[in-house]
mmCIF file of C-alpha atoms in Angstrom:
data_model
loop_
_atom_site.group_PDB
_atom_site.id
_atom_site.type_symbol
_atom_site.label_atom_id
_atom_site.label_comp_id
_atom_site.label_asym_id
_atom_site.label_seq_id
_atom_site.Cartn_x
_atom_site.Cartn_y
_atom_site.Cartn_z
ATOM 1 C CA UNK A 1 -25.447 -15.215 -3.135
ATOM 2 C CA UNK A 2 -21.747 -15.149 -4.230
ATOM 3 C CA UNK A 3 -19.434 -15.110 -0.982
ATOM 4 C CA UNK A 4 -16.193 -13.653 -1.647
ATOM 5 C CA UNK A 5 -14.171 -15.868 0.936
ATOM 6 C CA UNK A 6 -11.487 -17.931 -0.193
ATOM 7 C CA UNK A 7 -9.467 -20.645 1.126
ATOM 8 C CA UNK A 8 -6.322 -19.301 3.107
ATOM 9 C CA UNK A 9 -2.900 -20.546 1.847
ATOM 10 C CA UNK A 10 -1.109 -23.151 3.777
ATOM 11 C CA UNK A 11 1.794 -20.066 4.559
ATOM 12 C CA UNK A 12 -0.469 -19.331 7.580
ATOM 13 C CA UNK A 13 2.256 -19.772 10.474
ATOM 14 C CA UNK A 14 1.853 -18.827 13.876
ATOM 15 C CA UNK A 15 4.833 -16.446 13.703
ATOM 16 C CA UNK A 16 2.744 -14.657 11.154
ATOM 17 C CA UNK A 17 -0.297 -14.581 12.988
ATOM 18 C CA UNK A 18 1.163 -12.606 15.161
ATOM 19 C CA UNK A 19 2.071 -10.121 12.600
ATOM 20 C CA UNK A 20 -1.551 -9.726 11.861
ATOM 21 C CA UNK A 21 -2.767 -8.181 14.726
ATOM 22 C CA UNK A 22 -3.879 -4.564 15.757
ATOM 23 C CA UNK A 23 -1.582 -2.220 13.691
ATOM 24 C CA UNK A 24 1.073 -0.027 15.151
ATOM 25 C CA UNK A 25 1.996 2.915 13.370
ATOM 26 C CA UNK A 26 5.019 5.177 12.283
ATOM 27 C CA UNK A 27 4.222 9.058 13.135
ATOM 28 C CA UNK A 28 1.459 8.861 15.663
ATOM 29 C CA UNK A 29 2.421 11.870 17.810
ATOM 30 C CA UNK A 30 1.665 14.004 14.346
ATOM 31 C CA UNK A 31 3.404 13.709 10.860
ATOM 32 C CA UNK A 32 5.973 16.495 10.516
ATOM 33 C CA UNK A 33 6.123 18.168 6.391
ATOM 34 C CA UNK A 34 8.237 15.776 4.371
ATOM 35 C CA UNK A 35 11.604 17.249 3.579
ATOM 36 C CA UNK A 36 9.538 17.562 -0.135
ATOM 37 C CA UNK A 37 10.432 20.992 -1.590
ATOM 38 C CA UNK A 38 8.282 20.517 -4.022
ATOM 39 C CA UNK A 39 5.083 20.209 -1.743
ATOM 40 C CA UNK A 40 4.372 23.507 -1.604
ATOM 41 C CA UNK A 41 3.540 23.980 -4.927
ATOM 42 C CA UNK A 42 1.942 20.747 -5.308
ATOM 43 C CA UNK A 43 -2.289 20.502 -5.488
ATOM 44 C CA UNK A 44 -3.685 16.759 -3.655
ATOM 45 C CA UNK A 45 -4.493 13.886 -6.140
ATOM 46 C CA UNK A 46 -6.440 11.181 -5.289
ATOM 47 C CA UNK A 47 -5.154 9.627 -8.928
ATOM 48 C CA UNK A 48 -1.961 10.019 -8.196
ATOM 49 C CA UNK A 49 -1.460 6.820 -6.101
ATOM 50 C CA UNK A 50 -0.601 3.179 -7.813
ATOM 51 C CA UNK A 51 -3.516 0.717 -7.678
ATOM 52 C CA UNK A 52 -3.590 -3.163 -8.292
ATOM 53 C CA UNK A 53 -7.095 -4.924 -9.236
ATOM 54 C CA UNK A 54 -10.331 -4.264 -11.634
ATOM 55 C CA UNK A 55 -11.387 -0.909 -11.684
ATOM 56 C CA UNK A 56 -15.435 -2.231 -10.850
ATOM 57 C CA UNK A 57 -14.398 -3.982 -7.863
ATOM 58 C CA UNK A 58 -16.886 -3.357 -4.900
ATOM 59 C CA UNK A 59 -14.292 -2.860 -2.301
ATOM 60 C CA UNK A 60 -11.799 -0.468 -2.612
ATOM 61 C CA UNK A 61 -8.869 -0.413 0.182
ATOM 62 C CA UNK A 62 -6.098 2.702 0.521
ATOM 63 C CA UNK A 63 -3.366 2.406 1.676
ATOM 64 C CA UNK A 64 -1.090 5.608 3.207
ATOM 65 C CA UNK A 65 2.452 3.983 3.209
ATOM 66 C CA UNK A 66 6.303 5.546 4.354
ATOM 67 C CA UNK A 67 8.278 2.749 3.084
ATOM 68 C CA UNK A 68 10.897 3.559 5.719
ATOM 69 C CA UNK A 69 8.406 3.201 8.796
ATOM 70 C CA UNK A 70 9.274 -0.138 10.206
ATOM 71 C CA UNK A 71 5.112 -0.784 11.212
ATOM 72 C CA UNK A 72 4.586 -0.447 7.270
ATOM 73 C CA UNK A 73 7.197 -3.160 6.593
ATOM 74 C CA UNK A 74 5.265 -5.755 9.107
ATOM 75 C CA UNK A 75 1.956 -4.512 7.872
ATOM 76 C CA UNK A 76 3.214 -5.531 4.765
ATOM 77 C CA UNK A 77 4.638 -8.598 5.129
ATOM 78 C CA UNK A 78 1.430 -10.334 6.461
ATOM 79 C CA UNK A 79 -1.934 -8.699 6.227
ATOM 80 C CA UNK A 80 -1.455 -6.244 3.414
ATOM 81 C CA UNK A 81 -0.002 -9.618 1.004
ATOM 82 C CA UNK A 82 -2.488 -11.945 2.050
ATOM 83 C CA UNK A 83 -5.563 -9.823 1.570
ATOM 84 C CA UNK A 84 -3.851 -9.318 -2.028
ATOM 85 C CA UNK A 85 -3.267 -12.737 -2.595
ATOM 86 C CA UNK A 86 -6.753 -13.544 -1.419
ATOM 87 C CA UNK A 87 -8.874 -10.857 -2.766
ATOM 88 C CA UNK A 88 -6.882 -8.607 -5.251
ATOM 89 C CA UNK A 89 -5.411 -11.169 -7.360
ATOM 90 C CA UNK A 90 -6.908 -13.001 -10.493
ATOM 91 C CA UNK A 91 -10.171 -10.707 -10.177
ATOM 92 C CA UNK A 92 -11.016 -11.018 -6.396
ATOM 93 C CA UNK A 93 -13.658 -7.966 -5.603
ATOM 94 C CA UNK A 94 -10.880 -5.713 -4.041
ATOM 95 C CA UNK A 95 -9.082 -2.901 -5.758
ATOM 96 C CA UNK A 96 -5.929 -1.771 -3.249
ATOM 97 C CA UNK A 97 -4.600 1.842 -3.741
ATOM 98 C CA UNK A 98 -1.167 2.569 -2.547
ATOM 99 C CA UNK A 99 -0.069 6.483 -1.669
ATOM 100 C CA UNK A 100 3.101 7.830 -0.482
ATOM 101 C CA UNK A 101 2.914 9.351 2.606
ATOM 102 C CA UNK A 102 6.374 10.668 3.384
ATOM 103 C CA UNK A 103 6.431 11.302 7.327
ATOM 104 C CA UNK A 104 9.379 12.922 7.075
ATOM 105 C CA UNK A 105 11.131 11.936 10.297
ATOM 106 C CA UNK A 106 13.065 9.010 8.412
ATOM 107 C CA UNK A 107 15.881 10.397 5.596
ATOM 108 C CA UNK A 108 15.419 7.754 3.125
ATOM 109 C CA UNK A 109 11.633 7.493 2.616
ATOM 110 C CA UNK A 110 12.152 9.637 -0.767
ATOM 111 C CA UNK A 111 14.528 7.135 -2.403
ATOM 112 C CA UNK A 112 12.639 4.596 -1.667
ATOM 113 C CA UNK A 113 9.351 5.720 -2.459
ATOM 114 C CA UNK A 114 10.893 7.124 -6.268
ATOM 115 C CA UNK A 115 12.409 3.551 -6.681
ATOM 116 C CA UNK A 116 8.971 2.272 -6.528
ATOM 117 C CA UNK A 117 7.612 4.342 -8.525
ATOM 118 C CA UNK A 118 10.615 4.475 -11.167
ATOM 119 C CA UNK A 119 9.458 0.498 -11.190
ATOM 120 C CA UNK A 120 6.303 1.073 -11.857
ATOM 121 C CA UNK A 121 7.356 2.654 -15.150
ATOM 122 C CA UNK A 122 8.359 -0.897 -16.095
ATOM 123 C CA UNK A 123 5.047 -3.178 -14.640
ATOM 124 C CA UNK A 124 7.329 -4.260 -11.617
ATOM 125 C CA UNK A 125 5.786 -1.325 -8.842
ATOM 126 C CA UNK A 126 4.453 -4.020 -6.848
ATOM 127 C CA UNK A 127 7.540 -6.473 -6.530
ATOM 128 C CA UNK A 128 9.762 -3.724 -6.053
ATOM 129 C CA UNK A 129 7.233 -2.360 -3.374
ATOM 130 C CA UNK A 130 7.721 -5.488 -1.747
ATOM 131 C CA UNK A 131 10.970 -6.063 -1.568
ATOM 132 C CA UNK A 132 12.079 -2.599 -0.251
ATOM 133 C CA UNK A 133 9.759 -3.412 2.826
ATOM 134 C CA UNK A 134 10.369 -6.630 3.067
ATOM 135 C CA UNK A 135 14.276 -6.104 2.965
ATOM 136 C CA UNK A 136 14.067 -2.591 5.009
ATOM 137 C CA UNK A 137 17.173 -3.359 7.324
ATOM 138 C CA UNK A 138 19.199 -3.446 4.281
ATOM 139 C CA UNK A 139 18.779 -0.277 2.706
ATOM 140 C CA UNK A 140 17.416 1.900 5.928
ATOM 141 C CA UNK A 141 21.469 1.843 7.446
ATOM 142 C CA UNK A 142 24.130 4.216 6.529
ATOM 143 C CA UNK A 143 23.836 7.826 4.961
ATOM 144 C CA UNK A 144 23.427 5.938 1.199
ATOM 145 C CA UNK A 145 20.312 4.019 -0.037
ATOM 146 C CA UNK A 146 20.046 4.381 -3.535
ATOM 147 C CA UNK A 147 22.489 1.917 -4.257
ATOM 148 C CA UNK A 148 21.260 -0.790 -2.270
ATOM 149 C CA UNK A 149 17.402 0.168 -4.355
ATOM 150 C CA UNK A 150 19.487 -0.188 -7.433
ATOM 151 C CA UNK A 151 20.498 -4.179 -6.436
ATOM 152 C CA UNK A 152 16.970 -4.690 -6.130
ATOM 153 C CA UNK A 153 15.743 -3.336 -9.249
ATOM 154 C CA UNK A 154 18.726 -5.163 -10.730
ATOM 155 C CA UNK A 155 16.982 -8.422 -8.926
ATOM 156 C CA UNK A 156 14.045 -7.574 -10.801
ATOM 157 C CA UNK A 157 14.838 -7.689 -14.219
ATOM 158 C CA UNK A 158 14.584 -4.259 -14.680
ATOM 159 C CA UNK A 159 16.225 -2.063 -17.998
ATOM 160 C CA UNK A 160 18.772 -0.609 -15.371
ATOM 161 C CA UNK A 161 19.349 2.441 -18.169
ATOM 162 C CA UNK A 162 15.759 3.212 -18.015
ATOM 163 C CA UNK A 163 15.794 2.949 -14.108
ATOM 164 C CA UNK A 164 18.451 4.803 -13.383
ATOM 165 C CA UNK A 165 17.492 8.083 -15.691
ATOM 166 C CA UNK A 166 13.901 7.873 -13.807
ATOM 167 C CA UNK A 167 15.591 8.216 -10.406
ATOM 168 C CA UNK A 168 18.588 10.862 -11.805
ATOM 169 C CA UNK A 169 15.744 13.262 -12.514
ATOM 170 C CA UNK A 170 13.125 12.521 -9.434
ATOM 171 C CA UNK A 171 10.155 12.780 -12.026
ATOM 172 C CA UNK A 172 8.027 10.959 -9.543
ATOM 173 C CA UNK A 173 8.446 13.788 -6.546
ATOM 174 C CA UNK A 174 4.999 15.788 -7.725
ATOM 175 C CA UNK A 175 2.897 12.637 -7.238
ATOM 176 C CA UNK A 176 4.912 11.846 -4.050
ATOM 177 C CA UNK A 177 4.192 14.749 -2.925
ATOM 178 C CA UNK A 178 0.602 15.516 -4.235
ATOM 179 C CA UNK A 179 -0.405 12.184 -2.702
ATOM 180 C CA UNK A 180 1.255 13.091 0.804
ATOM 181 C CA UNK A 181 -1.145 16.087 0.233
ATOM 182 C CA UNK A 182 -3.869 13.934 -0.278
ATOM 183 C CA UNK A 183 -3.342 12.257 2.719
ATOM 184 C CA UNK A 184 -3.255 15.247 5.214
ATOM 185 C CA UNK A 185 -6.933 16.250 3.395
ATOM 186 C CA UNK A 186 -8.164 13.118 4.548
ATOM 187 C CA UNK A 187 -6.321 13.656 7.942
ATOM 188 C CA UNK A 188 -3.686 10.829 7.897
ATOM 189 C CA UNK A 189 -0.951 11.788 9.926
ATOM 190 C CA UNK A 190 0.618 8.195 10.665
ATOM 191 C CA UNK A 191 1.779 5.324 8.514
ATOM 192 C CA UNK A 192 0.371 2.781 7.603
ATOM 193 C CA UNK A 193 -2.951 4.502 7.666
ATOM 194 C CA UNK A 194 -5.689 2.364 5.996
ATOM 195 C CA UNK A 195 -9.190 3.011 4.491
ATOM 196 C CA UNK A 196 -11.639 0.438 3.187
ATOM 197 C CA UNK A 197 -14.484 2.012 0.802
ATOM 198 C CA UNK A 198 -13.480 5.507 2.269
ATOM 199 C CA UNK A 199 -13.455 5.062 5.840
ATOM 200 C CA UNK A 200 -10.728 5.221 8.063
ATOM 201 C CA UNK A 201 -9.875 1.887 9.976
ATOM 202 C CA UNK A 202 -9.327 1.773 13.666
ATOM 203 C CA UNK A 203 -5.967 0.244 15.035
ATOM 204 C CA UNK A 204 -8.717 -2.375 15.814
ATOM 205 C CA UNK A 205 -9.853 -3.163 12.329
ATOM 206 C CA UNK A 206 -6.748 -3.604 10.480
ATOM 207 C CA UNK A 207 -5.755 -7.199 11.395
ATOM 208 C CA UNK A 208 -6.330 -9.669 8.350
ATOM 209 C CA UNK A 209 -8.945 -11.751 10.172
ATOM 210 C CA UNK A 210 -10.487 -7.950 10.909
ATOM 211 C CA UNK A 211 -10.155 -6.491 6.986
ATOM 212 C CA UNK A 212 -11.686 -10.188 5.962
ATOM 213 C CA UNK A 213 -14.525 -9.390 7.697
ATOM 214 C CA UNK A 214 -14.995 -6.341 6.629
ATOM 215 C CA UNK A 215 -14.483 -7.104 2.780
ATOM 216 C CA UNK A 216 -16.868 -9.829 3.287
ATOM 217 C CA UNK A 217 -19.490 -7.919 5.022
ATOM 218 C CA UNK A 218 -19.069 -5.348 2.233
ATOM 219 C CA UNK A 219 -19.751 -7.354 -0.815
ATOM 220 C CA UNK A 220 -22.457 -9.784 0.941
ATOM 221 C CA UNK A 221 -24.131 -5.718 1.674
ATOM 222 C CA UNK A 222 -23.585 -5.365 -2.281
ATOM 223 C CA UNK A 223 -25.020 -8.412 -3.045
ATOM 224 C CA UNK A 224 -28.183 -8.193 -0.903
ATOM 225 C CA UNK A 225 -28.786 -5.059 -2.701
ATOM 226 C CA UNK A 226 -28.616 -6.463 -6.000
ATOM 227 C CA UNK A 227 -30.727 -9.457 -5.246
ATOM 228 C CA UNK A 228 -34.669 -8.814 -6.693
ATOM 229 C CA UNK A 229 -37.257 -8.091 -3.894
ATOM 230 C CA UNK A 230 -40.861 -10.105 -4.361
ATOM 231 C CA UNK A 231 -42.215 -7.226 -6.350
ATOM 232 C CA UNK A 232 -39.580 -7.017 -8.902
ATOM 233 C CA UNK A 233 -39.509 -10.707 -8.889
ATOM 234 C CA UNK A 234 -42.691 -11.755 -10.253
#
């Protein structure tokens, strides 16, 4: 049987331990509509969110994500990297699905989420997603994100031409918004809201060491499956 553990990196500090235990979210007294005028019009897509890993892997995680709520940014910056690192990357048996869900109790949530998005366009969703939580203090202040998103893309590598018509004309809004729809189908109505092979995780369950176990117990379920019984054996 083919475990899917793998060895933890060294980066394991005990100030980031603590970052990994039971989640907090953003919007738990009920998500108010997104300031999305679009939304109304908009039908939910489950395809419209931005996944990273093989399409055939046997655990699939989603994640519901306002990149302005602060609980998102230390989600992040811990658990949600490491379980990529350890079981995303280089073929690992985890496919991870982000979706916008924009609360809409935070003004800059759109920008942001576009900016990731307008990214994307170029292969760089992912390191931009990380960097506008990871530096959320610098571009969550004053009445005037988008230029602060613009030095990161910059920091990137990104064609700034290309970047900078994608956000002029907002042509990621409908999948914003359709994936915001999504999530209140499924009932999300806080940030970060996980799900691991379509279930809903408790507050309880979404620590790393908690999601490990999970993934583990997932594919060692797969792989009991597969194995032959004594009939089909002989």
């Amino acid at each position: 049987m083919t475990r899917a553990k793998r060895k933890h990196p060294v980066l394991v500090l005990a100030a980031a331990a603590a970052l990994s235990g039971i989640l907090t979210a953003c919007g738990e007294e009920g998500a108010p509509p997104p300031p999305i005028d679009t939304l109304a019009a908009v039908a939910a897509d489950s395809t419209a969110g931005v996944p990273i890993g093989r399409d055939d892997a046997p655990v699939t995680i989603w994640e519901f994500v306002d990149y302005q709520c602060p609980h998102c940014a230390q989600f992040s910056s811990f658990t949600g990297r490491l379980i990529r690192q350890n079981y995303v990357d280089n073929g690992g048996p985890v496919r991870w699905v982000m979706y916008d869900f924009v609360i809409g109790s935070f003004p800059h949530s759109i920008p942001a989420a576009l900016a990731a998005r307008c990214a994307g366009e170029q292969g760089q969703y992912w390191p931009m997603h990380d960097v506008v939580l990871a530096r959320q203090n610098r571009w969550t202040v004053g009445d005037r994100p988008a230029p602060v998103l613009r030095d990161f893309a910059e920091e990137l590598g990104l064609d700034m031409g290309a970047y900078d018509a994608c956000m002029g004309d907002r042509r990621h809004l409908t999948a914003i918004a359709a994936t915001r729809k999504y999530g209140d189908q499924l009932g999300v109505n806080s940030t970060p809201t996980i799900f691991l092979n379509g279930r809903r995780l408790a507050p309880a369950e979404t620590s790393y060491e908690a999601i490990e176990a999970l993934i583990q117990a997932a594919v060692d379920s797969l792989a009991a499956e597969a194995e032959p019984t004594g009939e089909d054996a002989e």
